[in-house]
Short mmCIF file of C-alpha atoms in Angstrom, two decimals:
data_model
loop_
_atom_site.label_atom_id
_atom_site.label_comp_id
_atom_site.label_asym_id
_atom_site.label_seq_id
_atom_site.Cartn_x
_atom_site.Cartn_y
_atom_site.Cartn_z
CA UNK A 716 144.75 79.68 102.39
CA UNK A 717 142.55 78.99 104.75
CA UNK A 718 143.30 74.68 105.84
CA UNK A 719 139.67 73.33 106.07
CA UNK A 720 139.60 72.92 109.67
CA UNK A 721 140.21 76.95 109.49
CA UNK A 722 137.57 77.63 106.62
CA UNK A 723 135.31 75.18 108.80
CA UNK A 724 135.38 77.60 111.76
CA UNK A 725 135.43 80.37 109.66
CA UNK A 726 131.94 79.28 108.32
CA UNK A 727 130.49 77.46 111.70
CA UNK A 728 131.26 81.92 113.09
CA UNK A 729 129.41 83.30 110.24
CA UNK A 730 126.15 80.44 110.70
CA UNK A 731 126.17 81.45 114.50
CA UNK A 732 126.50 84.68 113.69
CA UNK A 733 123.95 84.72 110.81
CA UNK A 734 126.05 85.73 108.30
CA UNK A 735 124.34 82.91 106.52
CA UNK A 736 125.09 84.13 102.95
CA UNK A 737 128.92 84.26 104.18
CA UNK A 738 128.76 80.95 105.43
CA UNK A 739 126.47 79.50 102.23
CA UNK A 740 129.58 81.02 100.81
CA UNK A 741 132.48 79.48 102.63
CA UNK A 742 130.67 75.68 102.63
CA UNK A 743 130.73 76.22 98.80
CA UNK A 744 134.43 76.90 98.78
CA UNK A 745 135.09 73.71 101.23
CA UNK A 746 133.07 71.26 99.05
CA UNK A 747 134.30 72.24 95.70
CA UNK A 748 137.91 71.39 97.64
CA UNK A 749 136.82 68.05 99.23
CA UNK A 750 133.06 66.63 98.45
CA UNK A 751 133.33 64.23 100.46
CA UNK A 752 132.76 66.19 103.71
CA UNK A 753 128.90 65.46 105.57
CA UNK A 754 129.56 68.38 107.70
CA UNK A 755 130.25 71.12 105.70
CA UNK A 756 127.27 69.28 103.37
CA UNK A 757 124.62 69.09 105.88
CA UNK A 758 125.50 72.52 107.05
CA UNK A 759 125.42 74.00 103.83
CA UNK A 760 121.26 72.30 103.05
CA UNK A 761 121.46 74.89 107.02
CA UNK A 762 122.73 77.66 106.21
CA UNK A 763 119.89 77.95 103.04
CA UNK A 764 117.63 77.02 104.57
CA UNK A 765 117.09 79.70 107.64
CA UNK A 766 117.65 81.78 104.53
CA UNK A 767 114.12 80.47 103.22
CA UNK A 768 116.03 79.14 100.07
CA UNK A 769 114.58 75.37 100.45
CA UNK A 770 114.39 74.61 97.47
CA UNK A 771 118.17 73.91 98.08
CA UNK A 772 118.10 73.49 101.53
CA UNK A 773 116.43 70.37 100.65
CA UNK A 774 118.38 69.49 97.53
CA UNK A 775 120.96 69.93 99.83
CA UNK A 776 119.38 67.37 102.51
CA UNK A 777 119.36 64.89 99.66
CA UNK A 778 123.01 64.90 98.28
CA UNK A 779 123.43 63.85 101.86
CA UNK A 780 121.65 60.88 101.46
CA UNK A 781 122.03 59.90 98.74
CA UNK A 782 126.09 60.23 99.70
CA UNK A 783 125.44 58.83 103.67
CA UNK A 784 121.80 58.03 103.74
CA UNK A 785 122.40 56.29 107.21
CA UNK A 786 122.14 59.23 108.90
CA UNK A 787 119.68 60.79 110.68
CA UNK A 788 119.51 64.83 110.93
CA UNK A 789 118.36 64.87 107.13
CA UNK A 790 116.09 63.17 107.74
CA UNK A 791 115.26 64.98 110.43
CA UNK A 792 115.41 68.26 108.62
CA UNK A 793 113.40 67.21 105.92
CA UNK A 794 110.43 66.77 108.14
CA UNK A 795 111.44 70.78 109.86
CA UNK A 796 111.33 71.26 106.45
CA UNK A 797 107.49 69.42 106.03
CA UNK A 798 106.63 71.94 108.51
CA UNK A 799 107.29 75.25 108.08
CA UNK A 800 105.25 73.70 104.78
CA UNK A 801 102.41 72.98 105.69
CA UNK A 802 102.57 69.01 104.90
CA UNK A 803 102.45 67.17 108.00
CA UNK A 804 101.79 64.06 107.21
CA UNK A 805 105.62 64.12 104.52
CA UNK A 806 106.96 65.77 108.34
CA UNK A 807 105.99 62.82 110.66
CA UNK A 808 107.22 60.24 107.47
CA UNK A 809 111.02 62.15 107.55
CA UNK A 810 111.09 62.42 111.70
CA UNK A 811 110.30 58.30 111.16
CA UNK A 812 112.98 57.73 109.37
CA UNK A 813 115.30 59.71 111.37
CA UNK A 814 114.24 57.98 114.82
CA UNK A 815 114.66 54.24 112.44
CA UNK A 816 118.28 54.81 112.20
CA UNK A 817 119.11 57.10 115.99
CA UNK A 818 116.13 54.77 117.51
CA UNK A 819 118.44 56.01 121.20
CA UNK A 820 118.55 59.96 120.39
CA UNK A 821 115.61 61.33 123.00
CA UNK A 822 115.61 64.24 120.91
CA UNK A 823 114.47 63.31 117.48
CA UNK A 824 111.76 60.99 119.23
CA UNK A 825 110.31 63.89 120.84
CA UNK A 826 110.30 66.18 117.55
CA UNK A 827 108.28 62.84 116.01
CA UNK A 828 106.37 62.36 117.92
CA UNK A 829 105.37 67.17 118.53
CA UNK A 830 105.51 66.31 114.73
CA UNK A 831 102.56 63.01 115.02
CA UNK A 832 100.43 64.89 117.89
CA UNK A 833 100.41 68.29 114.65
CA UNK A 834 99.72 66.23 112.18
CA UNK A 835 96.84 64.27 113.89
CA UNK A 836 94.92 67.62 115.15
CA UNK A 837 95.30 68.53 110.90
CA UNK A 838 93.62 66.23 110.10
CA UNK A 839 91.16 66.33 113.27
CA UNK A 840 89.92 70.49 111.92
CA UNK A 841 90.30 69.10 108.26
CA UNK A 842 87.08 66.50 109.32
CA UNK A 843 84.17 69.26 108.72
CA UNK A 844 85.32 70.59 104.93
CA UNK A 845 86.08 66.17 104.13
CA UNK A 846 82.42 66.43 105.12
CA UNK A 847 81.04 69.20 103.03
CA UNK A 848 80.12 71.01 105.39
CA UNK A 849 82.12 74.59 106.13
CA UNK A 850 84.33 75.93 109.53
CA UNK A 851 82.97 77.83 111.52
CA UNK A 852 84.16 81.39 111.82
CA UNK A 853 80.95 83.23 112.45
CA UNK A 854 82.14 85.62 114.90
CA UNK A 855 84.94 86.29 112.37
CA UNK A 856 84.76 89.34 110.03
CA UNK A 857 87.33 89.38 107.37
CA UNK A 858 88.21 92.89 106.59
CA UNK A 859 89.67 93.60 102.69
CA UNK A 860 90.45 96.75 101.63
CA UNK A 861 91.42 97.14 97.70
CA UNK A 862 91.20 99.02 94.83
CA UNK A 863 91.26 97.67 91.42
CA UNK A 864 93.99 99.17 89.59
CA UNK A 865 95.07 95.74 87.66
CA UNK A 866 93.35 92.72 85.76
CA UNK A 867 95.21 90.76 88.25
CA UNK A 868 93.90 92.21 91.50
CA UNK A 869 90.68 92.37 89.96
CA UNK A 870 91.41 87.83 89.72
CA UNK A 871 92.74 87.59 93.15
CA UNK A 872 89.78 90.01 94.93
CA UNK A 873 87.36 87.00 92.82
CA UNK A 874 89.43 84.02 94.04
CA UNK A 875 89.60 85.97 97.27
CA UNK A 876 86.38 85.43 98.42
CA UNK A 877 85.45 82.63 96.58
CA UNK A 878 87.83 80.80 99.03
CA UNK A 879 87.22 81.88 101.91
CA UNK A 880 83.34 81.69 101.39
CA UNK A 881 84.08 77.59 100.35
CA UNK A 882 85.92 76.25 103.48
CA UNK A 883 84.00 79.04 105.91
CA UNK A 884 81.47 80.13 106.55
CA UNK A 885 82.84 84.10 108.03
CA UNK A 886 81.18 87.74 107.35
CA UNK A 887 83.15 89.67 104.33
CA UNK A 888 83.71 93.32 104.30
CA UNK A 889 84.61 95.07 101.70
CA UNK A 890 85.64 98.59 101.93
CA UNK A 891 87.36 99.83 97.95
CA UNK A 892 88.86 103.27 98.00
CA UNK A 893 88.77 104.22 94.47
CA UNK A 894 86.81 108.03 93.53
CA UNK A 895 86.24 106.96 90.22
CA UNK A 896 84.39 103.89 90.33
CA UNK A 897 83.07 100.76 92.23
CA UNK A 898 84.62 97.80 90.79
CA UNK A 899 83.35 95.17 93.75
CA UNK A 900 79.75 95.04 93.63
CA UNK A 901 80.18 94.54 89.82
CA UNK A 902 83.01 91.71 90.67
CA UNK A 903 80.93 89.84 93.58
CA UNK A 904 77.65 89.70 91.46
CA UNK A 905 80.02 87.74 88.92
CA UNK A 906 80.31 84.98 91.63
CA UNK A 907 76.08 85.05 92.26
CA UNK A 908 76.14 87.20 95.05
CA UNK A 909 73.98 89.92 96.25
CA UNK A 910 74.84 92.82 99.12
CA UNK A 911 73.00 90.38 101.56
CA UNK A 912 76.11 88.52 101.52
CA UNK A 913 78.95 90.50 102.15
CA UNK A 914 79.70 93.94 103.29
CA UNK A 915 80.55 96.92 101.01
CA UNK A 916 81.86 100.34 101.98
CA UNK A 917 82.96 103.20 99.18
CA UNK A 918 85.72 105.90 99.86
CA UNK A 919 85.82 108.64 97.18
CA UNK A 920 87.74 111.50 98.29
CA UNK A 921 90.90 109.27 98.12
CA UNK A 922 92.38 111.45 94.75
CA UNK A 923 95.74 109.93 94.84
CA UNK A 924 96.73 106.66 93.34
CA UNK A 925 98.27 106.16 96.91
CA UNK A 926 95.75 104.03 99.22
CA UNK A 927 95.00 104.70 103.27
CA UNK A 928 95.02 100.79 103.75
CA UNK A 929 95.25 102.07 107.40
CA UNK A 930 92.09 104.27 107.09
CA UNK A 931 90.62 101.76 105.12
CA UNK A 932 90.97 98.99 108.46
CA UNK A 933 89.48 101.36 111.01
CA UNK A 934 86.82 102.35 109.27
CA UNK A 935 85.41 98.61 109.02
CA UNK A 936 86.63 97.66 112.12
CA UNK A 937 84.00 99.98 113.28
CA UNK A 938 81.60 99.22 110.83
CA UNK A 939 82.37 95.19 112.40
CA UNK A 940 80.33 93.48 114.73
CA UNK A 941 82.32 90.80 115.92
CA UNK A 942 83.75 89.85 118.39
CA UNK A 943 86.74 88.80 116.18
CA UNK A 944 88.30 90.97 113.13
CA UNK A 945 90.66 89.87 110.49
CA UNK A 946 92.90 92.60 108.23
CA UNK A 947 93.21 90.78 104.76
CA UNK A 948 95.01 91.70 102.05
CA UNK A 949 93.28 91.07 98.35
CA UNK A 950 96.24 88.48 97.47
CA UNK A 951 96.45 86.42 100.14
CA UNK A 952 95.38 82.99 101.34
CA UNK A 953 96.09 80.05 103.79
CA UNK A 954 95.56 76.87 104.02
CA UNK A 955 91.62 76.52 105.71
CA UNK A 956 92.50 75.02 109.46
CA UNK A 957 94.70 77.51 109.52
CA UNK A 958 92.24 80.54 110.10
CA UNK A 959 90.73 78.09 113.03
CA UNK A 960 94.67 78.33 114.79
CA UNK A 961 94.00 82.31 114.91
CA UNK A 962 90.45 82.05 115.53
CA UNK A 963 91.41 79.92 119.13
CA UNK A 964 94.37 82.26 119.57
CA UNK A 965 92.42 86.20 120.10
CA UNK A 966 89.54 83.91 121.73
CA UNK A 967 92.16 82.02 123.95
CA UNK A 968 93.03 85.96 124.95
CA UNK A 969 95.83 86.86 122.07
CA UNK A 970 95.83 90.19 120.65
CA UNK A 971 97.50 89.36 117.20
CA UNK A 972 97.39 86.64 116.11
CA UNK A 973 98.85 85.62 112.57
CA UNK A 974 97.14 82.36 110.58
CA UNK A 975 100.75 81.37 109.47
CA UNK A 976 104.62 80.76 110.72
CA UNK A 977 105.62 84.23 109.56
CA UNK A 978 106.83 82.32 106.46
CA UNK A 979 105.53 84.39 103.86
CA UNK A 980 105.79 82.88 99.47
CA UNK A 981 104.66 84.24 96.57
CA UNK A 982 102.81 82.04 94.45
CA UNK A 983 103.97 82.33 90.93
CA UNK A 984 101.95 83.25 87.89
CA UNK A 985 102.31 79.46 86.94
CA UNK A 986 100.36 78.22 89.58
CA UNK A 987 97.84 80.77 90.18
CA UNK A 988 95.41 79.20 87.92
CA UNK A 989 95.09 76.08 89.46
CA UNK A 990 93.90 77.46 93.03
CA UNK A 991 91.42 79.41 91.15
CA UNK A 992 90.37 76.06 89.58
CA UNK A 993 90.52 74.30 92.55
CA UNK A 994 89.71 76.61 95.97
CA UNK A 995 92.93 74.64 97.24
CA UNK A 996 96.59 75.78 98.01
CA UNK A 997 97.57 72.36 99.74
CA UNK A 998 98.85 71.07 95.74
CA UNK A 999 101.32 74.41 94.80
CA UNK A 1000 104.72 73.55 95.61
CA UNK A 1001 106.62 75.27 97.88
CA UNK A 1002 109.77 73.93 96.79
CA UNK A 1003 109.21 74.64 92.96
CA UNK A 1004 112.00 78.12 92.30
CA UNK A 1005 108.27 80.39 90.45
CA UNK A 1006 107.65 80.36 94.59
CA UNK A 1007 109.29 82.16 96.13
CA UNK A 1008 109.46 82.81 99.94
CA UNK A 1009 110.03 86.80 99.98
CA UNK A 1010 109.50 87.04 103.47
CA UNK A 1011 110.12 84.26 106.76
CA UNK A 1012 109.09 86.46 109.73
CA UNK A 1013 105.76 88.02 108.15
CA UNK A 1014 102.83 89.75 110.43
CA UNK A 1015 101.37 91.20 107.75
CA UNK A 1016 98.16 89.39 104.42
CA UNK A 1017 95.93 88.29 106.82
CA UNK A 1018 96.11 88.64 110.67
CA UNK A 1019 93.34 87.92 113.68
CA UNK A 1020 92.91 90.59 116.51
CA UNK A 1021 90.49 90.80 118.63
CA UNK A 1022 87.90 94.19 118.65
CA UNK A 1023 89.29 95.40 121.40
CA UNK A 1024 92.71 96.37 119.34
CA UNK A 1025 91.02 98.72 117.80
CA UNK A 1026 88.32 99.71 121.07
CA UNK A 1027 90.86 100.73 123.08
CA UNK A 1028 94.66 99.93 122.07
CA UNK A 1029 94.54 102.23 118.88
CA UNK A 1030 94.09 99.44 115.23
CA UNK A 1031 95.68 101.01 112.33
CA UNK A 1032 98.05 104.26 112.52
CA UNK A 1033 96.13 106.09 109.64
CA UNK A 1034 100.20 107.91 109.59
CA UNK A 1035 100.81 104.98 107.07
CA UNK A 1036 99.98 105.71 103.96
CA UNK A 1037 100.26 103.12 100.09
CA UNK A 1038 102.71 99.87 101.18
CA UNK A 1039 105.18 99.52 103.91
CA UNK A 1040 105.77 99.68 108.04
CA UNK A 1041 102.10 99.57 109.35
CA UNK A 1042 101.37 95.69 110.21
CA UNK A 1043 104.97 95.37 111.68
CA UNK A 1044 103.74 98.23 113.49
CA UNK A 1045 101.01 97.87 115.03
CA UNK A 1046 102.91 94.37 116.02
CA UNK A 1047 105.58 96.43 117.59
CA UNK A 1048 103.02 98.43 119.44
CA UNK A 1049 100.97 95.48 120.40
CA UNK A 1050 104.24 93.92 122.19
CA UNK A 1051 105.42 96.88 124.29
CA UNK A 1052 101.51 97.14 125.35
CA UNK A 1053 102.49 93.68 126.59
CA UNK A 1054 99.69 92.60 124.50
CA UNK A 1055 100.05 89.13 123.40
CA UNK A 1056 101.09 88.03 119.55
CA UNK A 1057 102.11 85.10 118.08
CA UNK A 1058 101.67 82.71 115.09
CA UNK A 1059 100.29 79.96 114.06
CA UNK A 1060 101.21 76.78 111.79
CA UNK A 1061 101.97 76.91 107.54
CA UNK A 1062 102.88 79.04 105.03
CA UNK A 1063 101.17 82.19 103.92
CA UNK A 1064 100.98 82.20 100.56
CA UNK A 1065 100.41 85.19 98.36
CA UNK A 1066 98.59 85.07 94.65
CA UNK A 1067 101.75 86.93 92.03
CA UNK A 1068 100.04 90.53 90.70
CA UNK A 1069 101.35 92.93 88.70
CA UNK A 1070 103.01 95.89 90.85
CA UNK A 1071 101.42 99.03 91.08
CA UNK A 1072 102.48 101.74 92.91
CA UNK A 1073 101.32 100.95 96.48
CA UNK A 1074 103.62 97.21 96.19
CA UNK A 1075 106.75 99.28 95.80
CA UNK A 1076 109.85 100.85 97.97
CA UNK A 1077 109.75 103.59 95.63
CA UNK A 1078 106.75 104.90 96.78
CA UNK A 1079 107.00 108.51 97.93
CA UNK A 1080 104.93 107.68 100.65
CA UNK A 1081 108.33 104.80 101.63
CA UNK A 1082 110.93 107.55 103.81
CA UNK A 1083 107.57 108.60 105.86
CA UNK A 1084 106.42 105.19 106.67
CA UNK A 1085 109.68 104.24 107.62
CA UNK A 1086 110.05 106.57 110.14
CA UNK A 1087 106.66 106.54 111.31
CA UNK A 1088 107.79 103.37 112.05
CA UNK A 1089 110.91 104.27 113.98
CA UNK A 1090 109.16 106.99 115.31
CA UNK A 1091 106.43 104.39 117.69
CA UNK A 1092 108.90 101.54 118.30
CA UNK A 1093 110.91 104.13 120.11
CA UNK A 1094 108.54 105.08 123.06
CA UNK A 1095 107.59 104.18 126.41
CA UNK A 1096 104.43 102.51 126.41
CA UNK A 1097 102.95 105.02 128.88
CA UNK A 1098 103.78 106.98 125.68
CA UNK A 1099 102.25 105.25 123.23
CA UNK A 1100 99.24 105.38 125.44
CA UNK A 1101 99.22 109.03 125.80
CA UNK A 1102 99.06 108.44 121.99
CA UNK A 1103 96.29 106.17 121.94
CA UNK A 1104 94.28 108.65 124.14
CA UNK A 1105 94.77 111.95 121.57
CA UNK A 1106 93.98 110.65 118.81
CA UNK A 1107 97.40 110.25 117.52
CA UNK A 1108 97.48 107.58 115.38
CA UNK A 1109 94.21 109.36 113.44
CA UNK A 1110 94.47 111.22 110.03
CA UNK A 1111 91.70 112.57 107.72
CA UNK A 1112 91.81 109.86 104.73
CA UNK A 1113 94.80 110.66 102.15
CA UNK A 1114 94.74 113.12 99.17
CA UNK A 1115 96.71 114.32 95.86
CA UNK A 1116 97.10 117.47 98.13
CA UNK A 1117 99.38 115.37 101.29
CA UNK A 1118 101.55 113.25 98.77
CA UNK A 1119 105.01 113.84 99.38
CA UNK A 1120 106.48 115.69 96.49
CA UNK A 1121 103.12 115.60 94.63
CA UNK A 1122 103.65 117.45 91.17
CA UNK A 1123 100.95 117.85 88.45
CA UNK A 1124 97.70 115.57 88.48
CA UNK A 1125 97.56 112.64 90.25
CA UNK A 1126 97.25 109.87 87.80
CA UNK A 1127 96.52 105.76 88.71
#
């Protein structure tokens, strides 16, 4: 049985090594034995935070403050959580509290200054929206690959298009991959939109239930006429000013810019109707456990590109089919080629939906996709350029006959 000091050292070692779940467990065992350990409780909150357990982390930090109200660090950690989730004003409040408790701490003062700057910048970007105007993204085309295989997907496409049109002056191009029917024109008509309000491409030769997203995106990029294009999933939103930050990053020479900070939240079914009613995401409580953080390091869902990524750098790798790896492969490929890749501020919000064959790792393409990802990221820049020049990242639109292990008649 380790002593308290030994247990704390074990927890710290786990923490520094990135074994956060193990560190969390040891901190909890310490606190079960000796509840009044402020360092262990603070470290427990940070281990939870870095695992993406934001609700648990916030609760732990508040528990620290309830017992030890003069400690500045929990306030600063709560300020950091507010920044992660796009709550800029609340972040300032927490950092101000931290600085008031440690006025000579230069690090905390710098964090407060940064929080104030971010909050002011966010308010400045929102000014057009407050005047009833839209944010100017006329040089951007949102490319939306889709197949409407459920009522949830239909609803989410409707929300996405309405949300973008409410907040942005921009272009929307939708590619529907479904040989059996055309759902998108009807959905757009329900929204009161005509063919002049959006672009539409219909692919008819994929008779498998598996979407070919990379192919769809490359086809749309070839059709788009704007200097910036966005790979935009049907189910994903960010706070409107985050789109502007990504647009500006591409203007500044960034090849790939995510309009979010890498945090990918799944907005629970209880919250989606509120988004549809208000066309706002600011009211979503990301500390509610019903809104689970799925990923901490995402590069997918909504990604801005300079169109040179498609003209010169290979675009999306069409060897990826269905769900798995294509966004992360393109990010890694651009990084290997020396291109600038960036993420901006605020979280990404994924509207929950029923899981189809394309949304799970059990789909028959997942092993193939994983092998292709590992192959590309192990290449040298010259090898990647040679494959781009040879067109090796291209393939025909997938069909049932190409599905690994396919037996029988395809069904959706």
